[in-house]
């Protein structure tokens, strides 16, 4: 007996098999009450990754050129310190970092509105650990956003 359709193949995974059997997972952000597309919809992984890269590269250039004066060995720690400071200050005040703003993203509370300072601090500390940001749910939120009660949306 061939039960591959019920079990799912190793190529398509269990989600594809469940969808073939009629399970509706909805779109990312539907469980949070967000629209499917356009402003206010859940940010996709590519945009979020691009925003982090823009912020990281900017912090690295500042650390390398202005703080360590070309000392590449010392620039790594300064880059991390600048990145965490940038994230704390900008997400805590305006809701986005320069990279997020450039790519049209904003961090809001799960129920809408701004994040409080304690939640921004928790989110930033978890982001510094990297691993929580790489684990995300079906709404596209990283574990750091989920634990802090935040969601990244398109502007």
Short mmCIF file of C-alpha atoms in Angstrom, two decimals:
data_model
loop_
_atom_site.label_atom_id
_atom_site.label_comp_id
_atom_site.label_asym_id
_atom_site.label_seq_id
_atom_site.Cartn_x
_atom_site.Cartn_y
_atom_site.Cartn_z
CA UNK A 1 0.00 0.00 0.00
CA UNK A 2 1.36 3.42 -0.97
CA UNK A 3 0.63 6.12 1.63
CA UNK A 4 2.97 8.76 0.26
CA UNK A 5 0.12 11.18 -0.37
CA UNK A 6 -1.00 11.04 3.27
CA UNK A 7 2.48 11.13 4.73
CA UNK A 8 4.06 13.61 2.33
CA UNK A 9 7.21 13.03 0.41
CA UNK A 10 10.60 14.14 1.62
CA UNK A 11 10.70 16.67 -1.22
CA UNK A 12 7.39 18.43 -0.66
CA UNK A 13 7.24 18.08 3.09
CA UNK A 14 4.31 17.61 5.45
CA UNK A 15 2.78 21.04 4.73
CA UNK A 16 2.33 20.27 1.03
CA UNK A 17 0.80 16.90 1.89
CA UNK A 18 -1.60 18.53 4.35
CA UNK A 19 -2.60 21.15 1.77
CA UNK A 20 -3.25 18.39 -0.78
CA UNK A 21 -5.59 16.76 1.76
CA UNK A 22 -7.54 20.02 2.10
CA UNK A 23 -6.01 21.69 5.14
CA UNK A 24 -6.10 25.49 4.76
CA UNK A 25 -3.20 27.25 6.50
CA UNK A 26 -4.28 30.67 5.28
CA UNK A 27 -1.84 33.43 4.39
CA UNK A 28 0.96 34.74 6.62
CA UNK A 29 -0.50 37.13 9.18
CA UNK A 30 -4.10 35.94 8.87
CA UNK A 31 -4.16 34.64 12.47
CA UNK A 32 -2.93 38.06 13.61
CA UNK A 33 -5.67 39.93 11.76
CA UNK A 34 -3.30 41.42 9.18
CA UNK A 35 -4.26 41.97 5.52
CA UNK A 36 -3.00 39.50 2.93
CA UNK A 37 -1.04 42.09 0.93
CA UNK A 38 -0.23 45.77 0.82
CA UNK A 39 0.38 48.12 3.76
CA UNK A 40 -0.03 46.43 7.12
CA UNK A 41 0.59 42.92 5.79
CA UNK A 42 3.16 40.62 7.37
CA UNK A 43 6.70 41.27 6.11
CA UNK A 44 8.29 38.48 4.11
CA UNK A 45 11.60 36.85 5.02
CA UNK A 46 13.53 38.38 2.10
CA UNK A 47 12.71 41.95 3.07
CA UNK A 48 13.46 41.31 6.72
CA UNK A 49 16.81 39.74 5.85
CA UNK A 50 17.64 42.62 3.51
CA UNK A 51 16.86 45.17 6.21
CA UNK A 52 19.11 43.41 8.72
CA UNK A 53 21.93 43.25 6.16
CA UNK A 54 21.63 46.97 5.39
CA UNK A 55 21.75 47.82 9.10
CA UNK A 56 24.64 45.42 9.77
CA UNK A 57 26.75 46.68 6.86
CA UNK A 58 26.12 50.29 7.91
CA UNK A 59 27.20 49.54 11.47
CA UNK A 60 30.23 47.66 10.19
CA UNK A 61 31.32 50.60 8.03
CA UNK A 62 30.97 52.98 10.97
CA UNK A 63 32.88 50.65 13.29
CA UNK A 64 35.65 49.99 10.78
CA UNK A 65 36.11 53.54 9.53
CA UNK A 66 35.26 55.80 12.44
CA UNK A 67 35.77 53.86 15.65
CA UNK A 68 38.61 51.40 15.05
CA UNK A 69 40.30 53.40 12.25
CA UNK A 70 40.77 50.35 10.04
CA UNK A 71 41.47 47.70 12.69
CA UNK A 72 39.45 44.82 11.28
CA UNK A 73 39.96 42.59 14.34
CA UNK A 74 38.35 45.11 16.69
CA UNK A 75 35.57 46.13 14.29
CA UNK A 76 33.49 42.98 14.90
CA UNK A 77 32.68 43.71 18.53
CA UNK A 78 32.02 47.36 17.79
CA UNK A 79 29.74 46.37 14.91
CA UNK A 80 27.63 44.22 17.21
CA UNK A 81 27.47 46.96 19.86
CA UNK A 82 26.45 49.56 17.27
CA UNK A 83 23.87 47.23 15.73
CA UNK A 84 22.25 46.51 19.10
CA UNK A 85 22.27 50.19 20.04
CA UNK A 86 20.80 51.17 16.69
CA UNK A 87 18.05 48.57 17.02
CA UNK A 88 17.19 49.54 20.60
CA UNK A 89 17.06 53.26 19.89
CA UNK A 90 15.29 53.27 16.54
CA UNK A 91 12.76 50.46 17.05
CA UNK A 92 12.04 51.80 20.53
CA UNK A 93 11.32 55.31 19.27
CA UNK A 94 10.10 55.29 15.65
CA UNK A 95 9.43 51.58 15.12
CA UNK A 96 11.99 50.87 12.43
CA UNK A 97 15.72 50.85 11.77
CA UNK A 98 17.21 52.62 8.75
CA UNK A 99 17.31 49.31 6.85
CA UNK A 100 13.69 48.54 7.66
CA UNK A 101 12.66 52.04 6.58
CA UNK A 102 14.54 51.71 3.29
CA UNK A 103 12.72 48.46 2.54
CA UNK A 104 9.33 49.67 3.77
CA UNK A 105 9.01 47.74 7.03
CA UNK A 106 7.95 48.66 10.56
CA UNK A 107 7.90 46.76 13.87
CA UNK A 108 4.61 47.01 15.75
CA UNK A 109 3.00 45.27 18.70
CA UNK A 110 0.98 42.14 18.00
CA UNK A 111 -2.26 43.98 18.70
CA UNK A 112 -1.16 47.07 16.78
CA UNK A 113 0.54 50.16 18.12
CA UNK A 114 4.04 50.61 19.46
CA UNK A 115 6.18 48.21 21.41
CA UNK A 116 7.04 49.21 24.94
CA UNK A 117 10.65 49.60 26.00
CA UNK A 118 10.79 46.25 27.86
CA UNK A 119 9.56 44.40 24.77
CA UNK A 120 12.03 46.23 22.53
CA UNK A 121 14.86 45.29 24.90
CA UNK A 122 13.75 41.63 24.94
CA UNK A 123 13.42 41.58 21.14
CA UNK A 124 16.87 43.10 20.66
CA UNK A 125 18.57 40.73 23.09
CA UNK A 126 17.00 37.75 21.33
CA UNK A 127 18.03 39.19 17.96
CA UNK A 128 21.62 39.36 19.24
CA UNK A 129 21.52 35.60 19.81
CA UNK A 130 20.76 35.15 16.05
CA UNK A 131 19.13 31.71 16.40
CA UNK A 132 15.69 33.03 17.52
CA UNK A 133 15.58 35.22 14.42
CA UNK A 134 16.16 32.20 12.18
CA UNK A 135 13.24 30.22 13.60
CA UNK A 136 9.89 31.52 12.40
CA UNK A 137 6.25 30.51 12.52
CA UNK A 138 3.72 30.25 9.72
CA UNK A 139 2.90 33.95 10.05
CA UNK A 140 6.50 34.80 9.13
CA UNK A 141 7.44 36.04 12.60
CA UNK A 142 10.81 35.16 13.99
CA UNK A 143 10.95 33.65 17.46
CA UNK A 144 12.41 36.93 18.75
CA UNK A 145 9.30 38.78 17.47
CA UNK A 146 6.93 36.15 18.76
CA UNK A 147 8.37 36.15 22.29
CA UNK A 148 8.35 39.95 22.38
CA UNK A 149 4.78 40.14 21.07
CA UNK A 150 5.87 42.00 17.94
CA UNK A 151 5.25 41.67 14.23
CA UNK A 152 7.04 43.24 11.28
CA UNK A 153 4.66 44.71 8.74
CA UNK A 154 4.94 46.50 5.44
CA UNK A 155 4.46 50.27 5.49
#
